[in-house]
């Protein structure tokens, strides 16, 4: 009896191992959103790693998470090392390629809760609509799936859980980018108004000067 139970347990373990091993060896997660802002407005929030704290979905999971920045301030060579609670873990993100204002490519190394290195890309594609210029933003991550990751993926599919994080992050990015776009437009209008007022004042001053010159000439 005991022998049969042991054989059954071993068989179940073997089946479980086979099922895990049969999982895809590569994980790819991809999410997109449309932002009512020009790529030049969206790009700095992605290209400067210190700006990620304003929209990253993971920073909300641990408000006390810590970030250490090194390398370049932004663009290629910029590095961000983070540490946080069990939900955030520990890892490092490095920008390997930056093409303003349309693409940022990164290596993302997860140290805790498990070790792996993923390749992440954020593409910002400009589009013109009847309402004006917008950006289609696509966040994609691809990387290897080891045995432990495959086992975890069976119980909590990464495509769904991390994909949900991507969706939240893109929603946050949309909010701050559109707010910044409105601020940029308002600032541009104020600048144009100020320039127009200055030009009008200069023209008025010039006209007054010319009128004064003519008056002085007549008196002579």
PDB file of C-alpha atoms in Angstrom:
ATOM      1  CA  UNK A   1       0.000   0.000   0.000  1.00  0.00           C
ATOM      2  CA  UNK A   2       2.697   2.466   1.068  1.00  0.00           C
ATOM      3  CA  UNK A   3       4.740   1.470  -1.974  1.00  0.00           C
ATOM      4  CA  UNK A   4       1.808   2.293  -4.268  1.00  0.00           C
ATOM      5  CA  UNK A   5       1.314   5.671  -2.567  1.00  0.00           C
ATOM      6  CA  UNK A   6       5.001   6.505  -2.991  1.00  0.00           C
ATOM      7  CA  UNK A   7       4.878   5.474  -6.645  1.00  0.00           C
ATOM      8  CA  UNK A   8       1.809   7.682  -7.102  1.00  0.00           C
ATOM      9  CA  UNK A   9       3.547  10.663  -5.482  1.00  0.00           C
ATOM     10  CA  UNK A  10       6.648  10.186  -7.635  1.00  0.00           C
ATOM     11  CA  UNK A  11       4.467   9.920 -10.735  1.00  0.00           C
ATOM     12  CA  UNK A  12       2.651  13.149  -9.842  1.00  0.00           C
ATOM     13  CA  UNK A  13       5.978  14.903  -9.263  1.00  0.00           C
ATOM     14  CA  UNK A  14       7.256  13.705 -12.610  1.00  0.00           C
ATOM     15  CA  UNK A  15       4.089  14.903 -14.340  1.00  0.00           C
ATOM     16  CA  UNK A  16       4.397  18.273 -12.570  1.00  0.00           C
ATOM     17  CA  UNK A  17       8.040  18.605 -13.652  1.00  0.00           C
ATOM     18  CA  UNK A  18       7.117  17.715 -17.229  1.00  0.00           C
ATOM     19  CA  UNK A  19       4.318  20.278 -17.240  1.00  0.00           C
ATOM     20  CA  UNK A  20       6.690  22.948 -15.920  1.00  0.00           C
ATOM     21  CA  UNK A  21       9.385  22.051 -18.453  1.00  0.00           C
ATOM     22  CA  UNK A  22       6.815  22.255 -21.262  1.00  0.00           C
ATOM     23  CA  UNK A  23       6.125  25.932 -20.504  1.00  0.00           C
ATOM     24  CA  UNK A  24       7.522  28.482 -23.026  1.00  0.00           C
ATOM     25  CA  UNK A  25      11.190  29.307 -22.454  1.00  0.00           C
ATOM     26  CA  UNK A  26      10.630  32.958 -23.381  1.00  0.00           C
ATOM     27  CA  UNK A  27       8.221  35.421 -21.852  1.00  0.00           C
ATOM     28  CA  UNK A  28       6.927  38.400 -23.831  1.00  0.00           C
ATOM     29  CA  UNK A  29       4.626  41.048 -22.403  1.00  0.00           C
ATOM     30  CA  UNK A  30       3.296  43.914 -24.510  1.00  0.00           C
ATOM     31  CA  UNK A  31       0.820  46.672 -23.752  1.00  0.00           C
ATOM     32  CA  UNK A  32      -0.076  49.917 -25.561  1.00  0.00           C
ATOM     33  CA  UNK A  33      -1.996  53.114 -24.949  1.00  0.00           C
ATOM     34  CA  UNK A  34      -2.740  56.376 -26.745  1.00  0.00           C
ATOM     35  CA  UNK A  35      -1.662  59.651 -25.163  1.00  0.00           C
ATOM     36  CA  UNK A  36      -2.954  63.061 -26.212  1.00  0.00           C
ATOM     37  CA  UNK A  37       0.506  64.586 -26.219  1.00  0.00           C
ATOM     38  CA  UNK A  38       3.389  64.941 -28.628  1.00  0.00           C
ATOM     39  CA  UNK A  39       6.260  62.392 -28.366  1.00  0.00           C
ATOM     40  CA  UNK A  40       8.580  65.199 -27.244  1.00  0.00           C
ATOM     41  CA  UNK A  41       6.362  65.648 -24.176  1.00  0.00           C
ATOM     42  CA  UNK A  42       6.152  61.945 -23.307  1.00  0.00           C
ATOM     43  CA  UNK A  43       9.790  61.048 -23.991  1.00  0.00           C
ATOM     44  CA  UNK A  44      11.472  62.785 -21.001  1.00  0.00           C
ATOM     45  CA  UNK A  45       9.307  60.835 -18.537  1.00  0.00           C
ATOM     46  CA  UNK A  46      10.736  57.613 -19.996  1.00  0.00           C
ATOM     47  CA  UNK A  47      14.263  58.654 -20.931  1.00  0.00           C
ATOM     48  CA  UNK A  48      15.140  60.073 -17.485  1.00  0.00           C
ATOM     49  CA  UNK A  49      14.981  57.216 -14.976  1.00  0.00           C
ATOM     50  CA  UNK A  50      14.388  59.505 -11.987  1.00  0.00           C
ATOM     51  CA  UNK A  51      11.110  60.514 -13.679  1.00  0.00           C
ATOM     52  CA  UNK A  52       9.851  56.913 -13.503  1.00  0.00           C
ATOM     53  CA  UNK A  53       8.871  57.413  -9.851  1.00  0.00           C
ATOM     54  CA  UNK A  54       6.088  59.712 -11.130  1.00  0.00           C
ATOM     55  CA  UNK A  55       4.371  56.969 -13.121  1.00  0.00           C
ATOM     56  CA  UNK A  56       5.907  53.551 -12.454  1.00  0.00           C
ATOM     57  CA  UNK A  57       3.254  51.080 -11.201  1.00  0.00           C
ATOM     58  CA  UNK A  58       5.723  49.436  -8.817  1.00  0.00           C
ATOM     59  CA  UNK A  59       6.608  52.528  -6.802  1.00  0.00           C
ATOM     60  CA  UNK A  60       2.997  52.632  -5.608  1.00  0.00           C
ATOM     61  CA  UNK A  61       3.436  49.128  -4.171  1.00  0.00           C
ATOM     62  CA  UNK A  62       6.127  50.363  -1.802  1.00  0.00           C
ATOM     63  CA  UNK A  63       6.203  54.116  -1.108  1.00  0.00           C
ATOM     64  CA  UNK A  64       9.384  53.507   0.935  1.00  0.00           C
ATOM     65  CA  UNK A  65      11.297  51.871  -1.916  1.00  0.00           C
ATOM     66  CA  UNK A  66      14.740  53.330  -2.527  1.00  0.00           C
ATOM     67  CA  UNK A  67      16.376  54.281  -5.819  1.00  0.00           C
ATOM     68  CA  UNK A  68      20.049  54.930  -6.492  1.00  0.00           C
ATOM     69  CA  UNK A  69      20.910  56.551  -9.819  1.00  0.00           C
ATOM     70  CA  UNK A  70      24.264  56.345 -11.545  1.00  0.00           C
ATOM     71  CA  UNK A  71      25.842  56.724 -14.964  1.00  0.00           C
ATOM     72  CA  UNK A  72      24.285  59.316 -17.248  1.00  0.00           C
ATOM     73  CA  UNK A  73      21.547  61.614 -15.975  1.00  0.00           C
ATOM     74  CA  UNK A  74      19.326  60.394 -18.807  1.00  0.00           C
ATOM     75  CA  UNK A  75      19.470  58.433 -22.037  1.00  0.00           C
ATOM     76  CA  UNK A  76      22.007  55.745 -22.871  1.00  0.00           C
ATOM     77  CA  UNK A  77      24.104  54.763 -19.860  1.00  0.00           C
ATOM     78  CA  UNK A  78      21.574  55.889 -17.247  1.00  0.00           C
ATOM     79  CA  UNK A  79      21.196  53.360 -14.416  1.00  0.00           C
ATOM     80  CA  UNK A  80      18.613  52.981 -11.646  1.00  0.00           C
ATOM     81  CA  UNK A  81      19.054  50.457  -8.817  1.00  0.00           C
ATOM     82  CA  UNK A  82      15.978  49.859  -6.682  1.00  0.00           C
ATOM     83  CA  UNK A  83      15.264  48.021  -3.442  1.00  0.00           C
ATOM     84  CA  UNK A  84      11.869  47.569  -1.826  1.00  0.00           C
ATOM     85  CA  UNK A  85       9.491  45.229  -0.046  1.00  0.00           C
ATOM     86  CA  UNK A  86       8.532  41.714  -1.155  1.00  0.00           C
ATOM     87  CA  UNK A  87       6.206  43.086  -3.823  1.00  0.00           C
ATOM     88  CA  UNK A  88       8.911  45.298  -5.365  1.00  0.00           C
ATOM     89  CA  UNK A  89      12.011  43.239  -4.723  1.00  0.00           C
ATOM     90  CA  UNK A  90      15.429  44.400  -5.873  1.00  0.00           C
ATOM     91  CA  UNK A  91      16.847  45.047  -9.298  1.00  0.00           C
ATOM     92  CA  UNK A  92      18.589  47.353 -11.700  1.00  0.00           C
ATOM     93  CA  UNK A  93      17.494  49.060 -14.892  1.00  0.00           C
ATOM     94  CA  UNK A  94      19.961  50.362 -17.467  1.00  0.00           C
ATOM     95  CA  UNK A  95      19.181  52.313 -20.642  1.00  0.00           C
ATOM     96  CA  UNK A  96      21.136  50.701 -23.465  1.00  0.00           C
ATOM     97  CA  UNK A  97      19.721  52.751 -26.345  1.00  0.00           C
ATOM     98  CA  UNK A  98      17.902  56.063 -26.584  1.00  0.00           C
ATOM     99  CA  UNK A  99      16.427  57.553 -29.755  1.00  0.00           C
ATOM    100  CA  UNK A 100      14.724  60.889 -29.008  1.00  0.00           C
ATOM    101  CA  UNK A 101      11.801  61.235 -28.989  1.00  0.00           C
ATOM    102  CA  UNK A 102      10.567  57.826 -30.130  1.00  0.00           C
ATOM    103  CA  UNK A 103      12.299  54.934 -28.364  1.00  0.00           C
ATOM    104  CA  UNK A 104      14.075  53.851 -25.175  1.00  0.00           C
ATOM    105  CA  UNK A 105      15.599  50.364 -24.815  1.00  0.00           C
ATOM    106  CA  UNK A 106      16.588  48.961 -21.421  1.00  0.00           C
ATOM    107  CA  UNK A 107      18.119  45.944 -19.740  1.00  0.00           C
ATOM    108  CA  UNK A 108      16.139  45.131 -16.606  1.00  0.00           C
ATOM    109  CA  UNK A 109      17.921  42.858 -14.125  1.00  0.00           C
ATOM    110  CA  UNK A 110      15.773  41.378 -11.376  1.00  0.00           C
ATOM    111  CA  UNK A 111      17.800  40.315  -8.337  1.00  0.00           C
ATOM    112  CA  UNK A 112      15.001  39.517  -5.866  1.00  0.00           C
ATOM    113  CA  UNK A 113      12.724  37.582  -5.520  1.00  0.00           C
ATOM    114  CA  UNK A 114      14.463  35.677  -8.340  1.00  0.00           C
ATOM    115  CA  UNK A 115      17.286  36.438 -10.735  1.00  0.00           C
ATOM    116  CA  UNK A 116      16.683  37.110 -14.405  1.00  0.00           C
ATOM    117  CA  UNK A 117      17.501  39.735 -17.024  1.00  0.00           C
ATOM    118  CA  UNK A 118      14.808  41.081 -19.324  1.00  0.00           C
ATOM    119  CA  UNK A 119      14.967  43.383 -22.339  1.00  0.00           C
ATOM    120  CA  UNK A 120      12.409  46.187 -22.215  1.00  0.00           C
ATOM    121  CA  UNK A 121      11.469  48.649 -24.968  1.00  0.00           C
ATOM    122  CA  UNK A 122       9.194  51.667 -24.899  1.00  0.00           C
ATOM    123  CA  UNK A 123       8.225  52.952 -28.341  1.00  0.00           C
ATOM    124  CA  UNK A 124       6.550  56.340 -28.787  1.00  0.00           C
ATOM    125  CA  UNK A 125       4.948  56.643 -32.217  1.00  0.00           C
ATOM    126  CA  UNK A 126       3.626  60.035 -33.365  1.00  0.00           C
ATOM    127  CA  UNK A 127       0.194  60.137 -34.958  1.00  0.00           C
ATOM    128  CA  UNK A 128      -1.958  62.942 -36.336  1.00  0.00           C
ATOM    129  CA  UNK A 129      -5.694  62.938 -35.615  1.00  0.00           C
ATOM    130  CA  UNK A 130      -8.457  65.492 -36.319  1.00  0.00           C
ATOM    131  CA  UNK A 131      -7.975  66.640 -32.711  1.00  0.00           C
ATOM    132  CA  UNK A 132      -4.230  67.174 -33.126  1.00  0.00           C
ATOM    133  CA  UNK A 133      -0.947  65.352 -32.498  1.00  0.00           C
ATOM    134  CA  UNK A 134      -0.994  62.279 -30.248  1.00  0.00           C
ATOM    135  CA  UNK A 135       1.418  59.507 -29.277  1.00  0.00           C
ATOM    136  CA  UNK A 136       0.892  55.761 -29.372  1.00  0.00           C
ATOM    137  CA  UNK A 137       3.053  54.319 -26.603  1.00  0.00           C
ATOM    138  CA  UNK A 138       3.967  50.622 -26.542  1.00  0.00           C
ATOM    139  CA  UNK A 139       5.748  49.034 -23.576  1.00  0.00           C
ATOM    140  CA  UNK A 140       7.242  45.617 -24.298  1.00  0.00           C
ATOM    141  CA  UNK A 141       9.408  43.267 -22.255  1.00  0.00           C
ATOM    142  CA  UNK A 142      10.946  39.988 -23.338  1.00  0.00           C
ATOM    143  CA  UNK A 143      13.219  37.586 -21.495  1.00  0.00           C
ATOM    144  CA  UNK A 144      14.099  33.972 -20.660  1.00  0.00           C
ATOM    145  CA  UNK A 145      11.981  31.729 -18.444  1.00  0.00           C
ATOM    146  CA  UNK A 146      13.996  29.434 -16.179  1.00  0.00           C
ATOM    147  CA  UNK A 147      12.568  26.437 -14.340  1.00  0.00           C
ATOM    148  CA  UNK A 148      11.602  28.392 -11.209  1.00  0.00           C
ATOM    149  CA  UNK A 149      10.000  31.162 -13.275  1.00  0.00           C
ATOM    150  CA  UNK A 150       8.063  28.564 -15.269  1.00  0.00           C
ATOM    151  CA  UNK A 151       6.789  27.015 -12.036  1.00  0.00           C
ATOM    152  CA  UNK A 152       5.715  30.413 -10.686  1.00  0.00           C
ATOM    153  CA  UNK A 153       4.066  31.208 -13.997  1.00  0.00           C
ATOM    154  CA  UNK A 154       1.776  28.174 -13.641  1.00  0.00           C
ATOM    155  CA  UNK A 155       0.189  29.571 -10.485  1.00  0.00           C
ATOM    156  CA  UNK A 156       0.392  33.293 -11.279  1.00  0.00           C
ATOM    157  CA  UNK A 157       0.791  33.922 -15.006  1.00  0.00           C
ATOM    158  CA  UNK A 158       3.283  36.736 -15.563  1.00  0.00           C
ATOM    159  CA  UNK A 159       1.596  37.829 -18.782  1.00  0.00           C
ATOM    160  CA  UNK A 160      -1.500  38.692 -16.812  1.00  0.00           C
ATOM    161  CA  UNK A 161       0.042  40.027 -13.584  1.00  0.00           C
ATOM    162  CA  UNK A 162       2.935  41.984 -15.093  1.00  0.00           C
ATOM    163  CA  UNK A 163       0.740  42.954 -18.037  1.00  0.00           C
ATOM    164  CA  UNK A 164      -1.670  44.491 -15.536  1.00  0.00           C
ATOM    165  CA  UNK A 165       1.237  46.461 -14.062  1.00  0.00           C
ATOM    166  CA  UNK A 166       2.165  47.681 -17.544  1.00  0.00           C
ATOM    167  CA  UNK A 167      -1.413  48.852 -18.109  1.00  0.00           C
ATOM    168  CA  UNK A 168      -1.407  50.775 -14.836  1.00  0.00           C
ATOM    169  CA  UNK A 169       1.990  52.293 -15.593  1.00  0.00           C
ATOM    170  CA  UNK A 170       0.879  53.423 -19.045  1.00  0.00           C
ATOM    171  CA  UNK A 171      -2.284  54.910 -17.543  1.00  0.00           C
ATOM    172  CA  UNK A 172      -0.130  56.881 -15.090  1.00  0.00           C
ATOM    173  CA  UNK A 173       2.182  57.968 -17.903  1.00  0.00           C
ATOM    174  CA  UNK A 174      -0.839  59.103 -19.907  1.00  0.00           C
ATOM    175  CA  UNK A 175      -2.100  61.237 -17.024  1.00  0.00           C
ATOM    176  CA  UNK A 176       1.164  63.079 -16.340  1.00  0.00           C
ATOM    177  CA  UNK A 177       2.038  63.444 -20.044  1.00  0.00           C
ATOM    178  CA  UNK A 178      -1.327  64.941 -20.961  1.00  0.00           C
ATOM    179  CA  UNK A 179      -1.112  67.270 -17.965  1.00  0.00           C
ATOM    180  CA  UNK A 180       2.369  68.344 -19.080  1.00  0.00           C
ATOM    181  CA  UNK A 181       1.137  68.829 -22.652  1.00  0.00           C
ATOM    182  CA  UNK A 182      -1.610  71.163 -21.438  1.00  0.00           C
ATOM    183  CA  UNK A 183       0.960  73.076 -19.387  1.00  0.00           C
ATOM    184  CA  UNK A 184       3.252  73.316 -22.431  1.00  0.00           C
ATOM    185  CA  UNK A 185       0.423  74.614 -24.623  1.00  0.00           C
ATOM    186  CA  UNK A 186      -0.588  77.166 -21.977  1.00  0.00           C
ATOM    187  CA  UNK A 187       3.042  78.305 -21.628  1.00  0.00           C
ATOM    188  CA  UNK A 188       3.408  78.575 -25.414  1.00  0.00           C
ATOM    189  CA  UNK A 189       0.223  80.677 -25.625  1.00  0.00           C
ATOM    190  CA  UNK A 190       1.456  82.938 -22.825  1.00  0.00           C
ATOM    191  CA  UNK A 191       4.795  83.329 -24.584  1.00  0.00           C
ATOM    192  CA  UNK A 192       3.102  84.205 -27.878  1.00  0.00           C
ATOM    193  CA  UNK A 193       0.809  86.660 -26.101  1.00  0.00           C
ATOM    194  CA  UNK A 194       3.788  88.236 -24.342  1.00  0.00           C
ATOM    195  CA  UNK A 195       5.727  88.464 -27.609  1.00  0.00           C
ATOM    196  CA  UNK A 196       2.698  89.982 -29.365  1.00  0.00           C
ATOM    197  CA  UNK A 197       2.252  92.491 -26.541  1.00  0.00           C
ATOM    198  CA  UNK A 198       5.943  93.364 -26.639  1.00  0.00           C
ATOM    199  CA  UNK A 199       5.825  93.792 -30.415  1.00  0.00           C
ATOM    200  CA  UNK A 200       2.719  95.962 -30.103  1.00  0.00           C
ATOM    201  CA  UNK A 201       4.363  98.064 -27.394  1.00  0.00           C
ATOM    202  CA  UNK A 202       7.513  98.423 -29.495  1.00  0.00           C
ATOM    203  CA  UNK A 203       5.452  99.450 -32.519  1.00  0.00           C
ATOM    204  CA  UNK A 204       3.548 101.973 -30.403  1.00  0.00           C
ATOM    205  CA  UNK A 205       6.777 103.361 -29.010  1.00  0.00           C
ATOM    206  CA  UNK A 206       8.233 103.601 -32.499  1.00  0.00           C
ATOM    207  CA  UNK A 207       5.113 105.371 -33.753  1.00  0.00           C
ATOM    208  CA  UNK A 208       5.205 107.779 -30.834  1.00  0.00           C
ATOM    209  CA  UNK A 209       8.870 108.479 -31.469  1.00  0.00           C
ATOM    210  CA  UNK A 210       8.234 109.131 -35.154  1.00  0.00           C
ATOM    211  CA  UNK A 211       5.263 111.392 -34.311  1.00  0.00           C
ATOM    212  CA  UNK A 212       7.397 113.330 -31.851  1.00  0.00           C
ATOM    213  CA  UNK A 213      10.119 113.702 -34.453  1.00  0.00           C
ATOM    214  CA  UNK A 214       7.640 115.047 -37.003  1.00  0.00           C
ATOM    215  CA  UNK A 215       6.204 117.501 -34.471  1.00  0.00           C
ATOM    216  CA  UNK A 216       9.659 118.738 -33.589  1.00  0.00           C
ATOM    217  CA  UNK A 217      10.507 119.145 -37.273  1.00  0.00           C
ATOM    218  CA  UNK A 218       7.363 121.226 -37.920  1.00  0.00           C
ATOM    219  CA  UNK A 219       8.187 123.555 -35.058  1.00  0.00           C
ATOM    220  CA  UNK A 220      11.477 124.299 -36.673  1.00  0.00           C
TER     221      UNK A 220
END
